[in-house]
mmCIF file of C-alpha atoms in Angstrom:
data_model
loop_
_atom_site.group_PDB
_atom_site.id
_atom_site.type_symbol
_atom_site.label_atom_id
_atom_site.label_comp_id
_atom_site.label_asym_id
_atom_site.label_seq_id
_atom_site.Cartn_x
_atom_site.Cartn_y
_atom_site.Cartn_z
ATOM 1 C CA MET A 1 128.553 120.589 149.259
ATOM 2 C CA SER A 2 127.215 117.009 149.074
ATOM 3 C CA PRO A 3 126.210 115.015 152.221
ATOM 4 C CA ASN A 4 129.399 112.912 152.131
ATOM 5 C CA GLY A 5 131.539 116.006 152.282
ATOM 6 C CA SER A 6 132.514 116.007 148.622
ATOM 7 C CA ASP A 7 132.370 119.144 146.492
ATOM 8 C CA ARG A 8 131.096 117.141 143.582
ATOM 9 C CA SER A 9 127.638 118.321 142.536
ATOM 10 C CA PRO A 10 124.935 115.603 142.287
ATOM 11 C CA ARG A 11 123.799 117.184 139.040
ATOM 12 C CA ARG A 12 127.018 116.380 137.192
ATOM 13 C CA PRO A 13 126.223 112.667 136.574
ATOM 14 C CA MET A 14 122.852 113.716 135.117
ATOM 15 C CA ARG A 15 124.517 116.241 132.830
ATOM 16 C CA ARG A 16 127.095 113.657 131.785
ATOM 17 C CA LYS A 17 124.357 111.143 130.936
ATOM 18 C CA LEU A 18 122.454 113.809 128.987
ATOM 19 C CA LEU A 19 125.595 114.627 126.990
ATOM 20 C CA GLN A 20 126.154 110.927 126.275
ATOM 21 C CA ALA A 21 122.547 110.521 125.128
ATOM 22 C CA LEU A 22 122.818 113.533 122.798
ATOM 23 C CA THR A 23 126.090 112.176 121.375
ATOM 24 C CA ALA A 24 124.530 108.751 120.778
ATOM 25 C CA GLY A 25 121.555 110.393 119.048
ATOM 26 C CA LEU A 26 123.873 112.381 116.808
ATOM 27 C CA VAL A 27 125.758 109.220 115.844
ATOM 28 C CA LEU A 28 122.520 107.370 115.051
ATOM 29 C CA ALA A 29 121.287 110.288 112.948
ATOM 30 C CA THR A 30 124.493 110.587 110.918
ATOM 31 C CA ALA A 31 125.888 107.036 110.703
ATOM 32 C CA THR A 32 123.748 105.934 107.762
ATOM 33 C CA GLY A 33 124.390 105.086 104.125
ATOM 34 C CA CYS A 34 123.095 108.473 102.945
ATOM 35 C CA THR A 35 125.444 111.141 101.678
ATOM 36 C CA TYR A 36 124.988 114.886 102.045
ATOM 37 C CA LYS A 37 123.539 114.908 98.513
ATOM 38 C CA ASP A 38 120.829 112.426 99.550
ATOM 39 C CA PHE A 39 119.811 114.298 102.694
ATOM 40 C CA PRO A 40 117.598 116.982 101.055
ATOM 41 C CA ARG A 41 115.547 114.193 99.390
ATOM 42 C CA LEU A 42 114.986 112.531 102.803
ATOM 43 C CA GLY A 43 115.451 108.999 101.461
ATOM 44 C CA MET A 44 113.677 109.506 98.134
ATOM 45 C CA PRO A 45 115.527 108.548 94.916
ATOM 46 C CA THR A 46 116.526 111.154 92.361
ATOM 47 C CA PRO A 47 113.409 112.107 90.302
ATOM 48 C CA VAL A 48 113.558 111.151 86.621
ATOM 49 C CA THR A 49 110.239 112.567 85.348
ATOM 50 C CA ASP A 50 108.824 116.067 84.995
ATOM 51 C CA GLU A 51 106.097 115.246 87.540
ATOM 52 C CA ALA A 52 108.240 113.604 90.242
ATOM 53 C CA PRO A 53 109.612 116.850 91.799
ATOM 54 C CA ARG A 54 106.045 117.718 92.839
ATOM 55 C CA VAL A 55 105.873 114.471 94.823
ATOM 56 C CA LEU A 56 109.315 115.129 96.307
ATOM 57 C CA SER A 57 108.272 118.643 97.350
ATOM 58 C CA LEU A 58 105.170 117.290 99.111
ATOM 59 C CA TRP A 59 107.326 114.678 100.866
ATOM 60 C CA GLN A 60 109.828 117.315 102.026
ATOM 61 C CA GLY A 61 107.072 119.627 103.218
ATOM 62 C CA SER A 62 105.459 116.838 105.238
ATOM 63 C CA TRP A 63 108.780 116.041 106.894
ATOM 64 C CA ALA A 64 109.370 119.725 107.670
ATOM 65 C CA ALA A 65 105.950 119.979 109.347
ATOM 66 C CA ALA A 66 106.551 116.752 111.275
ATOM 67 C CA LEU A 67 110.009 117.937 112.388
ATOM 68 C CA ALA A 68 108.656 121.298 113.572
ATOM 69 C CA THR A 69 105.920 119.548 115.557
ATOM 70 C CA GLY A 70 108.430 117.066 116.962
ATOM 71 C CA VAL A 71 110.865 119.775 118.050
ATOM 72 C CA LEU A 72 108.053 121.615 119.844
ATOM 73 C CA VAL A 73 106.877 118.473 121.643
ATOM 74 C CA TRP A 74 110.413 117.371 122.556
ATOM 75 C CA GLY A 75 111.165 120.865 123.818
ATOM 76 C CA LEU A 76 108.108 120.900 126.055
ATOM 77 C CA ILE A 77 108.934 117.440 127.418
ATOM 78 C CA LEU A 78 112.532 118.391 128.213
ATOM 79 C CA TRP A 79 111.435 121.718 129.687
ATOM 80 C CA ALA A 80 108.983 119.964 132.014
ATOM 81 C CA ALA A 81 111.486 117.244 132.936
ATOM 82 C CA ILE A 82 114.325 119.675 133.723
ATOM 83 C CA PHE A 83 112.615 122.683 135.277
ATOM 84 C CA HIS A 84 109.680 120.974 136.973
ATOM 85 C CA ARG A 85 111.349 117.885 138.423
ATOM 86 C CA ARG A 86 110.927 117.176 142.129
ATOM 87 C CA SER A 87 113.441 118.963 144.308
ATOM 88 C CA ARG A 88 115.518 117.075 146.901
ATOM 89 C CA THR A 89 114.474 119.580 149.545
ATOM 90 C CA LYS A 90 110.859 120.153 148.519
ATOM 91 C CA VAL A 91 108.740 117.031 148.313
ATOM 92 C CA GLU A 92 105.284 118.569 148.399
ATOM 93 C CA VAL A 93 102.934 118.093 145.445
ATOM 94 C CA PRO A 94 103.136 121.154 143.138
ATOM 95 C CA PRO A 95 99.995 123.186 142.382
ATOM 96 C CA GLN A 96 97.673 121.332 140.014
ATOM 97 C CA THR A 97 95.957 123.108 137.122
ATOM 98 C CA ARG A 98 92.828 121.575 135.618
ATOM 99 C CA TYR A 99 90.414 122.616 132.909
ATOM 100 C CA ASN A 100 92.634 125.280 131.377
ATOM 101 C CA MET A 101 90.334 126.263 128.540
ATOM 102 C CA PRO A 102 92.867 128.281 126.490
ATOM 103 C CA ILE A 103 95.340 125.360 126.495
ATOM 104 C CA GLU A 104 92.626 122.807 125.673
ATOM 105 C CA ALA A 105 91.412 124.991 122.816
ATOM 106 C CA LEU A 106 95.004 125.345 121.609
ATOM 107 C CA TYR A 107 95.745 121.618 121.386
ATOM 108 C CA THR A 108 92.398 121.074 119.661
ATOM 109 C CA VAL A 109 92.668 123.850 117.075
ATOM 110 C CA VAL A 110 96.365 123.475 116.200
ATOM 111 C CA PRO A 111 96.101 119.812 115.058
ATOM 112 C CA LEU A 112 93.056 120.722 112.964
ATOM 113 C CA ILE A 113 95.042 123.499 111.284
ATOM 114 C CA ILE A 114 97.991 121.145 110.624
ATOM 115 C CA VAL A 115 95.761 118.450 109.109
ATOM 116 C CA SER A 116 93.877 121.008 107.007
ATOM 117 C CA VAL A 117 97.098 122.438 105.571
ATOM 118 C CA LEU A 118 98.468 118.966 104.754
ATOM 119 C CA PHE A 119 95.135 118.029 103.176
ATOM 120 C CA TYR A 120 95.153 121.147 100.995
ATOM 121 C CA PHE A 121 98.627 120.552 99.577
ATOM 122 C CA THR A 122 97.969 116.829 99.124
ATOM 123 C CA ALA A 123 94.696 117.432 97.252
ATOM 124 C CA ARG A 124 96.307 120.150 95.124
ATOM 125 C CA ASP A 125 99.230 117.943 94.074
ATOM 126 C CA GLU A 126 97.060 114.855 93.598
ATOM 127 C CA SER A 127 94.788 116.711 91.167
ATOM 128 C CA LYS A 128 97.843 117.744 89.138
ATOM 129 C CA LEU A 129 99.422 114.285 89.143
ATOM 130 C CA LEU A 130 96.195 112.571 88.058
ATOM 131 C CA ASP A 131 95.284 115.130 85.407
ATOM 132 C CA LEU A 132 94.718 113.401 82.043
ATOM 133 C CA SER A 133 93.585 116.434 80.064
ATOM 134 C CA LYS A 134 96.804 116.523 78.051
ATOM 135 C CA LYS A 135 96.760 114.135 75.100
ATOM 136 C CA PRO A 136 99.622 111.658 75.551
ATOM 137 C CA ASP A 137 102.351 111.008 73.001
ATOM 138 C CA VAL A 138 102.507 107.329 73.996
ATOM 139 C CA THR A 139 99.890 105.030 75.529
ATOM 140 C CA ILE A 140 100.856 101.767 77.225
ATOM 141 C CA ASN A 141 98.451 99.285 78.755
ATOM 142 C CA VAL A 142 100.182 97.778 81.801
ATOM 143 C CA VAL A 143 98.757 94.344 82.635
ATOM 144 C CA GLY A 144 99.368 92.920 86.104
ATOM 145 C CA TYR A 145 99.020 89.203 86.731
ATOM 146 C CA GLN A 146 100.363 86.623 89.137
ATOM 147 C CA TRP A 147 103.383 86.821 89.079
ATOM 148 C CA SER A 148 104.710 89.263 86.512
ATOM 149 C CA TRP A 149 103.801 92.057 84.106
ATOM 150 C CA GLY A 150 102.740 92.508 80.498
ATOM 151 C CA PHE A 151 102.978 95.657 78.381
ATOM 152 C CA ASN A 152 100.699 96.494 75.453
ATOM 153 C CA TYR A 153 102.217 99.285 73.359
ATOM 154 C CA VAL A 154 99.106 100.940 71.940
ATOM 155 C CA THR A 155 100.555 102.580 68.851
ATOM 156 C CA PRO A 156 100.740 102.143 65.081
ATOM 157 C CA VAL A 157 103.762 100.042 64.111
ATOM 158 C CA PRO A 158 104.907 99.686 60.482
ATOM 159 C CA GLY A 159 103.753 96.371 59.032
ATOM 160 C CA VAL A 160 101.307 95.647 61.888
ATOM 161 C CA THR A 161 97.587 95.713 61.178
ATOM 162 C CA GLY A 162 94.758 96.027 63.660
ATOM 163 C CA ASP A 163 92.879 98.571 65.733
ATOM 164 C CA ALA A 164 93.250 98.928 69.498
ATOM 165 C CA LYS A 165 89.801 100.519 69.753
ATOM 166 C CA THR A 166 88.084 97.321 68.612
ATOM 167 C CA ASP A 167 90.613 94.658 69.645
ATOM 168 C CA PRO A 168 88.829 92.076 71.843
ATOM 169 C CA ASN A 169 91.894 91.644 74.044
ATOM 170 C CA LEU A 170 91.480 95.260 75.166
ATOM 171 C CA SER A 171 87.732 95.034 75.803
ATOM 172 C CA ALA A 172 88.273 95.493 79.564
ATOM 173 C CA ILE A 173 89.512 99.056 78.993
ATOM 174 C CA PRO A 174 86.761 101.721 79.216
ATOM 175 C CA ASP A 175 85.800 103.774 76.164
ATOM 176 C CA ARG A 176 86.997 107.004 77.795
ATOM 177 C CA TYR A 177 90.555 105.714 77.378
ATOM 178 C CA LYS A 178 89.971 103.933 74.085
ATOM 179 C CA ASN A 179 88.625 107.105 72.500
ATOM 180 C CA GLU A 180 92.109 108.609 72.780
ATOM 181 C CA PHE A 181 93.891 105.573 71.332
ATOM 182 C CA PRO A 182 95.656 106.289 68.009
ATOM 183 C CA ALA A 183 93.760 105.260 64.886
ATOM 184 C CA ASN A 184 94.734 101.928 63.315
ATOM 185 C CA ALA A 185 96.993 101.071 66.229
ATOM 186 C CA GLY A 186 97.866 97.442 65.578
ATOM 187 C CA GLY A 187 100.401 97.591 68.385
ATOM 188 C CA VAL A 188 102.973 95.230 69.834
ATOM 189 C CA TYR A 189 103.391 93.666 73.247
ATOM 190 C CA ASP A 190 105.921 92.264 75.666
ATOM 191 C CA PHE A 191 105.469 90.223 78.832
ATOM 192 C CA GLY A 192 107.440 88.454 81.497
ATOM 193 C CA THR A 193 107.567 85.696 84.070
ATOM 194 C CA PRO A 194 109.326 85.675 87.454
ATOM 195 C CA ALA A 195 112.304 84.077 85.663
ATOM 196 C CA THR A 196 112.611 86.846 83.033
ATOM 197 C CA ARG A 197 115.720 89.035 83.252
ATOM 198 C CA ASN A 198 116.925 92.191 81.573
ATOM 199 C CA PRO A 199 119.582 91.129 79.037
ATOM 200 C CA GLN A 200 121.782 94.172 79.678
ATOM 201 C CA THR A 201 121.647 94.475 83.487
ATOM 202 C CA ASN A 202 120.591 90.901 84.375
ATOM 203 C CA MET A 203 118.019 92.389 86.745
ATOM 204 C CA PRO A 204 114.865 90.267 87.222
ATOM 205 C CA GLY A 205 111.604 91.009 85.452
ATOM 206 C CA PRO A 206 110.500 92.127 81.975
ATOM 207 C CA THR A 207 111.608 95.497 80.617
ATOM 208 C CA LEU A 208 109.242 98.336 79.733
ATOM 209 C CA TRP A 209 110.685 100.761 77.183
ATOM 210 C CA LEU A 210 109.780 104.473 77.258
ATOM 211 C CA PRO A 211 110.829 107.438 75.094
ATOM 212 C CA LYS A 212 112.603 110.321 76.798
ATOM 213 C CA GLY A 213 110.831 113.678 76.681
ATOM 214 C CA GLU A 214 107.438 112.314 75.571
ATOM 215 C CA THR A 215 104.288 112.158 77.685
ATOM 216 C CA VAL A 216 103.406 108.541 78.472
ATOM 217 C CA ARG A 217 99.970 107.453 79.668
ATOM 218 C CA PHE A 218 99.794 104.194 81.623
ATOM 219 C CA VAL A 219 96.430 102.430 81.506
ATOM 220 C CA LEU A 220 96.474 99.872 84.312
ATOM 221 C CA THR A 221 94.479 96.623 84.243
ATOM 222 C CA SER A 222 94.657 93.359 86.183
ATOM 223 C CA ARG A 223 93.859 89.769 85.271
ATOM 224 C CA ASP A 224 93.399 88.412 88.773
ATOM 225 C CA VAL A 225 93.973 90.299 92.043
ATOM 226 C CA ILE A 226 94.966 93.813 93.100
ATOM 227 C CA HIS A 227 98.546 94.738 92.214
ATOM 228 C CA SER A 228 100.315 98.103 92.335
ATOM 229 C CA PHE A 229 102.452 99.561 89.535
ATOM 230 C CA TRP A 230 105.463 101.347 91.040
ATOM 231 C CA VAL A 231 108.470 102.696 89.173
ATOM 232 C CA VAL A 232 110.703 103.710 92.075
ATOM 233 C CA PRO A 233 112.405 106.893 90.694
ATOM 234 C CA PHE A 234 109.089 108.094 89.220
ATOM 235 C CA LEU A 235 108.012 108.662 92.873
ATOM 236 C CA MET A 236 104.554 107.577 91.752
ATOM 237 C CA LYS A 237 102.583 104.356 92.070
ATOM 238 C CA MET A 238 98.998 103.348 91.430
ATOM 239 C CA ASP A 239 96.896 100.293 92.173
ATOM 240 C CA VAL A 240 96.117 97.827 89.389
ATOM 241 C CA ILE A 241 92.604 96.600 90.206
ATOM 242 C CA PRO A 242 90.576 93.835 88.523
ATOM 243 C CA GLY A 243 87.323 95.220 87.151
ATOM 244 C CA HIS A 244 88.490 98.812 87.555
ATOM 245 C CA THR A 245 90.826 100.696 85.220
ATOM 246 C CA ASN A 246 93.253 103.292 86.586
ATOM 247 C CA ALA A 247 95.493 105.617 84.601
ATOM 248 C CA PHE A 248 98.152 108.273 85.054
ATOM 249 C CA GLN A 249 100.795 109.843 82.876
ATOM 250 C CA VAL A 250 104.375 111.028 83.213
ATOM 251 C CA THR A 251 107.105 112.539 81.054
ATOM 252 C CA PRO A 252 110.488 110.810 81.548
ATOM 253 C CA ASN A 253 113.377 113.280 81.337
ATOM 254 C CA GLN A 254 116.401 111.094 81.992
ATOM 255 C CA GLU A 255 117.694 108.089 80.057
ATOM 256 C CA GLY A 256 118.645 104.937 81.908
ATOM 257 C CA THR A 257 117.310 101.669 83.283
ATOM 258 C CA PHE A 258 115.275 101.911 86.479
ATOM 259 C CA ARG A 259 113.705 99.443 88.879
ATOM 260 C CA GLY A 260 109.994 98.758 89.209
ATOM 261 C CA LYS A 261 107.982 96.469 91.441
ATOM 262 C CA CYS A 262 104.537 95.574 92.709
ATOM 263 C CA ALA A 263 103.757 97.610 95.823
ATOM 264 C CA GLU A 264 100.626 95.699 96.857
ATOM 265 C CA LEU A 265 100.754 92.359 98.669
ATOM 266 C CA CYS A 266 99.171 90.160 95.990
ATOM 267 C CA GLY A 267 99.978 86.615 97.061
ATOM 268 C CA VAL A 268 102.722 84.156 97.785
ATOM 269 C CA ASP A 269 105.104 85.321 95.027
ATOM 270 C CA HIS A 270 104.438 89.040 95.407
ATOM 271 C CA SER A 271 108.156 89.705 95.984
ATOM 272 C CA ARG A 272 108.952 88.293 92.521
ATOM 273 C CA MET A 273 106.708 90.760 90.665
ATOM 274 C CA LEU A 274 109.612 92.903 89.510
ATOM 275 C CA PHE A 275 110.203 94.746 86.257
ATOM 276 C CA ASN A 276 112.576 97.220 84.648
ATOM 277 C CA VAL A 277 111.926 100.531 82.924
ATOM 278 C CA LYS A 278 114.338 101.538 80.167
ATOM 279 C CA VAL A 279 114.122 105.193 79.088
ATOM 280 C CA VAL A 280 115.751 105.797 75.690
ATOM 281 C CA SER A 281 115.678 108.318 72.864
ATOM 282 C CA PRO A 282 112.474 108.436 70.754
ATOM 283 C CA ASP A 283 114.310 106.945 67.755
ATOM 284 C CA ARG A 284 115.578 104.006 69.770
ATOM 285 C CA TYR A 285 112.113 103.524 71.250
ATOM 286 C CA GLU A 286 110.579 103.300 67.773
ATOM 287 C CA GLN A 287 113.245 100.791 66.786
ATOM 288 C CA HIS A 288 112.384 98.666 69.811
ATOM 289 C CA LEU A 289 108.744 98.513 68.719
ATOM 290 C CA LYS A 290 109.869 97.346 65.269
ATOM 291 C CA ASP A 291 112.068 94.711 66.906
ATOM 292 C CA LEU A 292 109.084 93.375 68.866
ATOM 293 C CA ALA A 293 107.105 93.190 65.603
ATOM 294 C CA LYS A 294 109.927 91.220 63.957
ATOM 295 C CA LYS A 295 109.774 88.733 66.835
ATOM 296 C CA GLY A 296 106.080 88.180 66.064
ATOM 297 C CA GLN A 297 104.869 89.949 69.218
ATOM 298 C CA THR A 298 102.158 91.859 67.361
ATOM 299 C CA GLY A 299 98.690 92.742 68.590
ATOM 300 C CA TYR A 300 97.843 92.726 72.291
ATOM 301 C CA ILE A 301 97.785 90.321 75.186
ATOM 302 C CA PRO A 302 94.490 90.166 77.154
ATOM 303 C CA ALA A 303 94.202 93.266 79.295
ATOM 304 C CA GLY A 304 92.373 91.642 82.180
ATOM 305 C CA ILE A 305 89.018 91.337 83.899
ATOM 306 C CA ALA A 306 86.179 93.329 82.373
ATOM 307 C CA GLN A 307 84.677 96.203 84.273
ATOM 308 C CA THR A 308 82.215 95.346 87.002
ATOM 309 C CA SER A 309 78.658 96.613 86.689
ATOM 310 C CA HIS A 310 79.068 99.387 89.269
ATOM 311 C CA GLU A 311 82.140 100.631 87.405
ATOM 312 C CA LYS A 312 80.200 100.698 84.145
ATOM 313 C CA ASN A 313 77.481 102.713 85.868
ATOM 314 C CA ARG A 314 80.089 105.142 87.172
ATOM 315 C CA GLU A 315 81.497 105.550 83.683
ATOM 316 C CA THR A 316 78.038 106.264 82.290
ATOM 317 C CA ASN A 317 77.186 108.771 85.007
ATOM 318 C CA ASN A 318 80.477 110.638 84.503
ATOM 319 C CA LEU A 319 80.072 111.076 80.751
#
């Protein structure tokens, strides 16, 4: 019975507030724009390459580990708050425990184990995603510059003469990539400005065409500052660095037009460095290259800043 003679328990308002807080949390967790189909991807877009599910799996595993850790911590906090709160009748200080070696060892070892496991899976997947041992079907030199993108299609095109291995506009690309360029690849190019738009979708930026089902190697070079090449549904991005050439490869497995953007703050108009990726059938891709040749867009645009001396030394030491 309460001091004022009422039978109402003083704990009921606390329980009511706890129920209201749990209800509010449930509403916040569910009242989003995601559908039940999006939930397993945890905010990631639908993968459209053979390699992207590996990234999605790593993302899901990281969230699962974080959720398990969070549930444990939240549980301990609630347990301490509910079962070890100060009593209305007992106001003395509870027994204090200091220097509990087993507990201190536990909260030192467990985080090390968690970090080690995450590091293992991250290193394993990174080595697979950056593996260039497979010879690509298509090679494209992606050129980043303020404030748009250029694309050199390094491939033989009917009626186009030249050789990508000796073309001066591609001199910034290291020999380890050039050695795998196709022979007599005269090539074609495309480029954009912040005002460029896709003629079919009217989305801003130039459009990079890719063939479905073929392995594409992106060789990334920059003309000015650091950019980052990110095709959103590829679940993969990589920095585009002046004086340093990066590369990765993917195999698109779904046709469509997808969004791409620069993911590195590169200056005042960084937000306008957008582009589109159009995945089509191999026949349509070949026709697009011929169309670029008919427009006179043959050869290659300058790839960017030549390798710095320390990068050249690294290349030599790794041969």
